[in-house]
mmCIF file of N, CA and C in Angstrom:
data_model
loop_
_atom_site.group_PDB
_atom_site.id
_atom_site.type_symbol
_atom_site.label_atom_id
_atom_site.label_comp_id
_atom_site.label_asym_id
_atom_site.label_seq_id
_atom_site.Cartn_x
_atom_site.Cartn_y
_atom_site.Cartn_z
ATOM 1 N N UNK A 1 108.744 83.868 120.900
ATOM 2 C CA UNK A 1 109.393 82.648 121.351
ATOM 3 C C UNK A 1 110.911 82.803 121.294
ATOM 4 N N UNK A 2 111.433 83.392 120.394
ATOM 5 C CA UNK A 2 113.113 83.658 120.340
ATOM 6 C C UNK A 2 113.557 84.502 121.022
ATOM 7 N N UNK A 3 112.328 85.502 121.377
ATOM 8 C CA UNK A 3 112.694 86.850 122.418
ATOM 9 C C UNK A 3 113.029 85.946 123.489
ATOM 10 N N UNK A 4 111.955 85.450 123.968
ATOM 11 C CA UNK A 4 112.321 84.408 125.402
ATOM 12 C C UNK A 4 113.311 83.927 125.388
ATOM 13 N N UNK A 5 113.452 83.019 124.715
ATOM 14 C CA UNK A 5 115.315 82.298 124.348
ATOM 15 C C UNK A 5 116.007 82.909 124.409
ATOM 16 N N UNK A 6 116.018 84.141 123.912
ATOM 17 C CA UNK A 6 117.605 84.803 123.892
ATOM 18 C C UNK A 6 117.793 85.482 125.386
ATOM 19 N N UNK A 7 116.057 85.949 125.705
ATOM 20 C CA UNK A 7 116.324 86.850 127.339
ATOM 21 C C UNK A 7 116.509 85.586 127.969
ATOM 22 N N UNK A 8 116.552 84.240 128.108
ATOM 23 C CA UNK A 8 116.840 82.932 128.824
ATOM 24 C C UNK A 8 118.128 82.851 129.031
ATOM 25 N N UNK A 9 119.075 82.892 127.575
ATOM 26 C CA UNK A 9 120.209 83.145 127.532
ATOM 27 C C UNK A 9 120.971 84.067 128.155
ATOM 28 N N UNK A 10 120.636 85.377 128.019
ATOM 29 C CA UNK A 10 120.777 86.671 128.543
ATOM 30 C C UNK A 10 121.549 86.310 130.147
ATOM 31 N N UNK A 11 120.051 85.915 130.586
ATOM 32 C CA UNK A 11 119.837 85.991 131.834
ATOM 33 C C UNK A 11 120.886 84.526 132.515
ATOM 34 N N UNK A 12 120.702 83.535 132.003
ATOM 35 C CA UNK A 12 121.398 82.771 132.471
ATOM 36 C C UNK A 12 122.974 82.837 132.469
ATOM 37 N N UNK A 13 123.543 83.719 131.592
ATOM 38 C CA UNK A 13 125.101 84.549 131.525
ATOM 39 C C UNK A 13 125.493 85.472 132.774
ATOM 40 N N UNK A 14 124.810 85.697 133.179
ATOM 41 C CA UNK A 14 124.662 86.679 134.606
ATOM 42 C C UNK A 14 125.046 86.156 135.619
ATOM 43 N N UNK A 15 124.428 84.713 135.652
ATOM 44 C CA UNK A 15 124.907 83.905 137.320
ATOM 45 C C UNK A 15 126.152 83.747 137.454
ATOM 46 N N UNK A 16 126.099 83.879 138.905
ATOM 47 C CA UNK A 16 127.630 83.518 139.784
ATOM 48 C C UNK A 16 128.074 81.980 140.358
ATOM 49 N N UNK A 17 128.712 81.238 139.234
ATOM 50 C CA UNK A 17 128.774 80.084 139.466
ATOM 51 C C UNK A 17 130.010 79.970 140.699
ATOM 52 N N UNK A 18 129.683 79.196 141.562
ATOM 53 C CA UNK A 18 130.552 78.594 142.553
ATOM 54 C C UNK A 18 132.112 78.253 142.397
ATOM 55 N N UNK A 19 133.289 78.517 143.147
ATOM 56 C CA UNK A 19 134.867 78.272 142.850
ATOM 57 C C UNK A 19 134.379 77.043 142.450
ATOM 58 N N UNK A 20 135.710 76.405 141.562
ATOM 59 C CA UNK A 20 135.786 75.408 141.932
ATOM 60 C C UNK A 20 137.015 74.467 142.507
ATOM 61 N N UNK A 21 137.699 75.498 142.762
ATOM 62 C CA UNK A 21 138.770 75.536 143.384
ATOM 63 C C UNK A 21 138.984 74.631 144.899
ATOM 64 N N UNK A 22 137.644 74.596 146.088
ATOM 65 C CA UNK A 22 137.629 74.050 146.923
ATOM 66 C C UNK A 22 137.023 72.781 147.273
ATOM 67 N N UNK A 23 136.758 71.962 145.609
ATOM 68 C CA UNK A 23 136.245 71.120 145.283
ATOM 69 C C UNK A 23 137.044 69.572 144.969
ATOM 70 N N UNK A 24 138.311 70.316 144.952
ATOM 71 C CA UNK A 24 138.994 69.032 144.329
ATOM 72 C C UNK A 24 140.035 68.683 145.575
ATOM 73 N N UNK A 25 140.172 67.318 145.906
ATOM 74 C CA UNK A 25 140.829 67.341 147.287
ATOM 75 C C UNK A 25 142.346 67.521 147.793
ATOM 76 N N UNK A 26 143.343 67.711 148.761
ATOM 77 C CA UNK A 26 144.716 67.344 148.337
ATOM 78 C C UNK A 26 145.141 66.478 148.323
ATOM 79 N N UNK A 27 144.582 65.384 148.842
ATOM 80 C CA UNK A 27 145.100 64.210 147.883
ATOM 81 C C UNK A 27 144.924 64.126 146.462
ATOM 82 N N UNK A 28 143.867 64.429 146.098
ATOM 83 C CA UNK A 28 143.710 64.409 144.570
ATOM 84 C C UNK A 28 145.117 65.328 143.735
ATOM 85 N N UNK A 29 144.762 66.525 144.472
ATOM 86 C CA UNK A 29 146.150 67.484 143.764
ATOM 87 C C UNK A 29 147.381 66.883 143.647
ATOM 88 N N UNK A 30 147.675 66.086 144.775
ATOM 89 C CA UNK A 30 149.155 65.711 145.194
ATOM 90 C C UNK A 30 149.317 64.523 144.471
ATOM 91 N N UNK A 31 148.227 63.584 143.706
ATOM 92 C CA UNK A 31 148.485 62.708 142.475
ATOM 93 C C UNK A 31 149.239 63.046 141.420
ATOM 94 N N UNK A 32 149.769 62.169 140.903
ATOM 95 C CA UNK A 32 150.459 63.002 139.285
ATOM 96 C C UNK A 32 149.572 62.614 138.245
ATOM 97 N N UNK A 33 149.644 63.005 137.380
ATOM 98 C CA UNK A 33 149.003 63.300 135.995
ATOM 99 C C UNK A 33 148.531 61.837 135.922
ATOM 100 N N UNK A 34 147.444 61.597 134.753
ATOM 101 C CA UNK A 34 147.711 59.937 134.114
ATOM 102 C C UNK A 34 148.683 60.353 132.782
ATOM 103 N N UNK A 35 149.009 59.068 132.820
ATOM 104 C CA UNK A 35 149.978 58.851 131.888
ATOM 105 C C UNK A 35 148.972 58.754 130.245
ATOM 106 N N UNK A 36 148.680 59.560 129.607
ATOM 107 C CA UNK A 36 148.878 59.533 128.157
ATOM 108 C C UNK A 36 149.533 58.622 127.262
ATOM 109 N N UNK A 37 148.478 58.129 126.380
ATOM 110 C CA UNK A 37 148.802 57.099 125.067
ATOM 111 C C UNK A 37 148.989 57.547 124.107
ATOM 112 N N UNK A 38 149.138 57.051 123.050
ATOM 113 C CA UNK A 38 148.842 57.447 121.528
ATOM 114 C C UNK A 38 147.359 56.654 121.117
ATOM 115 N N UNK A 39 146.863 57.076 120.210
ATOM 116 C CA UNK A 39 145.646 56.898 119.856
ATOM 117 C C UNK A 39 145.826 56.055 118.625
ATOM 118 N N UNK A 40 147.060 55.824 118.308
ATOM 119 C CA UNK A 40 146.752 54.919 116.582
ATOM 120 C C UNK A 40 147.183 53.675 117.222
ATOM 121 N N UNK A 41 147.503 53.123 117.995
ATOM 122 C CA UNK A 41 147.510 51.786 118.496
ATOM 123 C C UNK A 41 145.851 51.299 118.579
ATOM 124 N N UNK A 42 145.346 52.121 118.977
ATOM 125 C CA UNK A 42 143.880 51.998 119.841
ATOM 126 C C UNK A 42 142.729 52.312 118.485
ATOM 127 N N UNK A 43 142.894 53.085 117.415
ATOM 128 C CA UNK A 43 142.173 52.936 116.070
ATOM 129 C C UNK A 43 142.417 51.875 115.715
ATOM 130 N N UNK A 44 143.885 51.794 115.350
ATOM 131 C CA UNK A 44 143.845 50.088 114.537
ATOM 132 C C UNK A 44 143.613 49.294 115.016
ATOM 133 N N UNK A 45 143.248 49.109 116.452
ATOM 134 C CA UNK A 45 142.654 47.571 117.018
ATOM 135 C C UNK A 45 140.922 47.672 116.636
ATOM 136 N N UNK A 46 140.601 49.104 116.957
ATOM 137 C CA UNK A 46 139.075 49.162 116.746
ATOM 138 C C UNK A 46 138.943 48.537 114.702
ATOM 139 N N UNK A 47 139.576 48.957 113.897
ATOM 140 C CA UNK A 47 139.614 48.556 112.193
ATOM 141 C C UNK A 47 139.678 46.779 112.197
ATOM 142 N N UNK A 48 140.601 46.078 113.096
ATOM 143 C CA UNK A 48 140.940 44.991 112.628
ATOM 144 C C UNK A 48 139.566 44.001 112.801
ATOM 145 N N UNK A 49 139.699 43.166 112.488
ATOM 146 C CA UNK A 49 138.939 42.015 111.875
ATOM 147 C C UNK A 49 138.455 41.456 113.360
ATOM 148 N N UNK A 50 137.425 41.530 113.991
ATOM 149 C CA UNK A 50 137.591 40.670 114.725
ATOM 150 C C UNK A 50 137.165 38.997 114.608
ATOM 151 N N UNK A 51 136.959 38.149 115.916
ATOM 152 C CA UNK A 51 136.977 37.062 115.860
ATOM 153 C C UNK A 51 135.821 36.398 115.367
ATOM 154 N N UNK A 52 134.871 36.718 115.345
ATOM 155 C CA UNK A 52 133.114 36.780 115.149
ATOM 156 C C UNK A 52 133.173 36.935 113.892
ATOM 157 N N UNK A 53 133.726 37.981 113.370
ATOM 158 C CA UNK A 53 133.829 37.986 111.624
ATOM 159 C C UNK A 53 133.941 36.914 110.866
ATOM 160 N N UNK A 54 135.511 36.589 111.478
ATOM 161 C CA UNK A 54 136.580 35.685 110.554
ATOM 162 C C UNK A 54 135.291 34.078 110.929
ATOM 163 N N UNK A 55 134.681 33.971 112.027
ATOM 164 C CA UNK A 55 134.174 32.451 112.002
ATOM 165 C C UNK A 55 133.121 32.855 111.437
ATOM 166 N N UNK A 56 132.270 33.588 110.804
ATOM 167 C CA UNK A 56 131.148 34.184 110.392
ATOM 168 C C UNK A 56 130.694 33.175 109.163
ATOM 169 N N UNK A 57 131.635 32.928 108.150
ATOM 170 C CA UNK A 57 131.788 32.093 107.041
ATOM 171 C C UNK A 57 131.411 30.477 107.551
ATOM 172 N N UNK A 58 132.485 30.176 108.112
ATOM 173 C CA UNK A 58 132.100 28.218 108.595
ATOM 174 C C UNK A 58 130.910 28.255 109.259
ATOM 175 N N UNK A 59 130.606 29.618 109.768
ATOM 176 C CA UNK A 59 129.104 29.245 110.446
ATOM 177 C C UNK A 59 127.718 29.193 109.500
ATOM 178 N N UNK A 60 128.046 30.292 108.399
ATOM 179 C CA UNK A 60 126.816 30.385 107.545
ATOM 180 C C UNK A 60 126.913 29.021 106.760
ATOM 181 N N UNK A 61 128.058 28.717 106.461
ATOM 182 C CA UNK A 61 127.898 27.300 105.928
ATOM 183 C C UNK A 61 127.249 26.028 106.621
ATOM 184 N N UNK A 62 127.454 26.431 107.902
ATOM 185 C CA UNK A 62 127.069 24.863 108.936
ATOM 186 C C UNK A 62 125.781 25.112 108.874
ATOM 187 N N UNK A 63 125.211 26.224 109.189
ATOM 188 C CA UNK A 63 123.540 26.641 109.041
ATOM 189 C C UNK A 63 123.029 26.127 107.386
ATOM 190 N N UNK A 64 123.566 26.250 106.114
ATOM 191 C CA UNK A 64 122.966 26.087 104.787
ATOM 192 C C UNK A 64 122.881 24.066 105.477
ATOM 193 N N UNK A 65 123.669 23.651 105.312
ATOM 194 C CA UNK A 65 124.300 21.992 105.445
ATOM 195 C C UNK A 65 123.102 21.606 106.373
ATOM 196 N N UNK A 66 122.822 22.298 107.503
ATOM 197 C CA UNK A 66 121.982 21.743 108.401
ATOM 198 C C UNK A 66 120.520 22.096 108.070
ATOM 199 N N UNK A 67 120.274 22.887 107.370
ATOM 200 C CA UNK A 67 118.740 23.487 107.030
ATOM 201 C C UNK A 67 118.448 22.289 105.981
ATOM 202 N N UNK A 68 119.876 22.146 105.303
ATOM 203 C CA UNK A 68 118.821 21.056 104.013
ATOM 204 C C UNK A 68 118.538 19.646 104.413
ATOM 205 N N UNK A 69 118.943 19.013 105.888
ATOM 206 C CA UNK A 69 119.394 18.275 106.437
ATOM 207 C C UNK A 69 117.638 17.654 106.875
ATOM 208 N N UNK A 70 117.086 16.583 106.499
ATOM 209 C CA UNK A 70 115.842 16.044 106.910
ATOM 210 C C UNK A 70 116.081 15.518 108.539
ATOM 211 N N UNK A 71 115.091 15.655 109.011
ATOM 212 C CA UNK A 71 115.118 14.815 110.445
ATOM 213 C C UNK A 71 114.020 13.820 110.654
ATOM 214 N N UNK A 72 114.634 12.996 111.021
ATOM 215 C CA UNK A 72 113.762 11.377 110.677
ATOM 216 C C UNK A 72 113.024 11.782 111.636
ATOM 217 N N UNK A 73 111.695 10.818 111.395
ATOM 218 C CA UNK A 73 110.587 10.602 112.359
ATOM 219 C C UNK A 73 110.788 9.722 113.228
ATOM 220 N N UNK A 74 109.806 9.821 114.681
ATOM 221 C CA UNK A 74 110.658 9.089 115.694
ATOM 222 C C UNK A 74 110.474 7.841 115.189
ATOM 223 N N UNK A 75 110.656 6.950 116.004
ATOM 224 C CA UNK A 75 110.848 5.291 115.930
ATOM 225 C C UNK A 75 109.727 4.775 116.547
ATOM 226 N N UNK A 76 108.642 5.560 116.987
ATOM 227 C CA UNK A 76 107.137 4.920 117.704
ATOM 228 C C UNK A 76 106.504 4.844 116.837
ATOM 229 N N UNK A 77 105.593 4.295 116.797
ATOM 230 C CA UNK A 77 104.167 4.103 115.872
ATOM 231 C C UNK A 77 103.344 5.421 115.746
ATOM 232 N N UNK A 78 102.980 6.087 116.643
ATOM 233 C CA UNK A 78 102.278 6.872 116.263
ATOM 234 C C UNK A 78 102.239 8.065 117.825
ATOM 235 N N UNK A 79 101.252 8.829 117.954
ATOM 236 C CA UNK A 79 101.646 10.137 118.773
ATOM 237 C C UNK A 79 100.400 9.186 119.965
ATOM 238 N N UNK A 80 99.473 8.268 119.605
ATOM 239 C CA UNK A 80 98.941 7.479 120.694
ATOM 240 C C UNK A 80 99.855 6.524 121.153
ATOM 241 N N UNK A 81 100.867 5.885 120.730
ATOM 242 C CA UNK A 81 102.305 4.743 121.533
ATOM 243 C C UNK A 81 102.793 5.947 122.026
ATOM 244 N N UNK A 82 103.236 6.990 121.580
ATOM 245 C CA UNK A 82 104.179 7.723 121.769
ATOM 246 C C UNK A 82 103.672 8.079 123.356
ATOM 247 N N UNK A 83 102.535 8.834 123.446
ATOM 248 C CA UNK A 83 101.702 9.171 124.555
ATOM 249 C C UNK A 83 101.672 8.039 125.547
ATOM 250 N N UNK A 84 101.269 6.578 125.352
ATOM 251 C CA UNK A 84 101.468 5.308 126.484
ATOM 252 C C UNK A 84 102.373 5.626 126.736
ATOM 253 N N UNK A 85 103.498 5.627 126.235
ATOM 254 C CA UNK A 85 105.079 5.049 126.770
ATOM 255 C C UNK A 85 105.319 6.568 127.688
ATOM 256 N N UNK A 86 104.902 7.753 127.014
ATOM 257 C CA UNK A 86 105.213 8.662 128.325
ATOM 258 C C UNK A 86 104.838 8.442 129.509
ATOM 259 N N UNK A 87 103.314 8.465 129.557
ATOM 260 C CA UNK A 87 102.128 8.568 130.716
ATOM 261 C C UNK A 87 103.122 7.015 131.416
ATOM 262 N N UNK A 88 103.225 5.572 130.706
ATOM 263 C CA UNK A 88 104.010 5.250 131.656
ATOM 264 C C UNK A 88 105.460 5.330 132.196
ATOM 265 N N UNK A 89 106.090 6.275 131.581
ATOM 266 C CA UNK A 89 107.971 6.698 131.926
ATOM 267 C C UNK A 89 107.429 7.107 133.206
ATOM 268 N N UNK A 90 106.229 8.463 132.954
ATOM 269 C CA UNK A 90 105.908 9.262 134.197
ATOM 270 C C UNK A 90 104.942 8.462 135.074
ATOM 271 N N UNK A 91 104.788 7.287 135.173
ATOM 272 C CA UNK A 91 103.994 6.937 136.595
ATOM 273 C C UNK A 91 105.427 6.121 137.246
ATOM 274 N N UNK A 92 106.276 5.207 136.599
ATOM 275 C CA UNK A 92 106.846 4.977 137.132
ATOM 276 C C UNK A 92 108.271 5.823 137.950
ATOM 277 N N UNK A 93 108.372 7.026 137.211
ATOM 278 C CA UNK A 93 109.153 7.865 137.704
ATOM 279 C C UNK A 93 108.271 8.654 139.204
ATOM 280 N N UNK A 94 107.176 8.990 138.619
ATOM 281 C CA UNK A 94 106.405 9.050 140.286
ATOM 282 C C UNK A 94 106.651 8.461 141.586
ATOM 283 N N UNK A 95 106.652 7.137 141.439
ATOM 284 C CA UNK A 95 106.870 6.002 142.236
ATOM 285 C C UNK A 95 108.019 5.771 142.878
ATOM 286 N N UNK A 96 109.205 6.504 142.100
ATOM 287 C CA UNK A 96 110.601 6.443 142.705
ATOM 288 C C UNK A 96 110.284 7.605 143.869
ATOM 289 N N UNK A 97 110.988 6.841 145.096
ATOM 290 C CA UNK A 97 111.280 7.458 146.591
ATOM 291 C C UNK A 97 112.180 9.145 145.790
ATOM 292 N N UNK A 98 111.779 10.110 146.353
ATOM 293 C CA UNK A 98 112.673 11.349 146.021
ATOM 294 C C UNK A 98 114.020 11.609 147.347
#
């Protein structure tokens, strides 16, 4: 198995790869360079704090405040009123011209 690999290798060192000289266009040539940065402007923005972080806190708090937070039961009698008063919202909403 390593014999193969290495005659793979071998063999693939041999080929005659294509110029590439007639590949790139003259307009392209006749561009100038890009202009080059420095890279420690562009680390320290990636290090700093972002915005998601810093609200990370007031949010875990609004989530504790609201989890312990009860939610009243509706104001109908029961899930049979509850059910009339739909079945009739929805016949009379039927009835309206669209």
């Amino acid at each position: 198995m390593t014999r193969a690999l290495a005659l793979l290798l071998l063999l693939s060192a041999c080929t005659e790869l294509p110029l590439m000289d007639g590949t790139i266009s003259p307009s392209a040539r006749a561009r100038a360079a890009p202009e080059l940065i420095a890279l420690d402007p562009i680390l320290a923005e990636g290090r700093r704090t972002s915005r998601a972080q810093a609200a990370q806190g007031p949010l875990r708090a609004r989530r504790t405040a609201l989890s312990k937070a009860s939610i009243a039961s509706p104001a109908t009698a029961g899930l049979e009123e509850r059910g009339r008063i739909l079945r009739e919202r929805a016949a009379r909403l039927r009835a309206e011209p669209v």
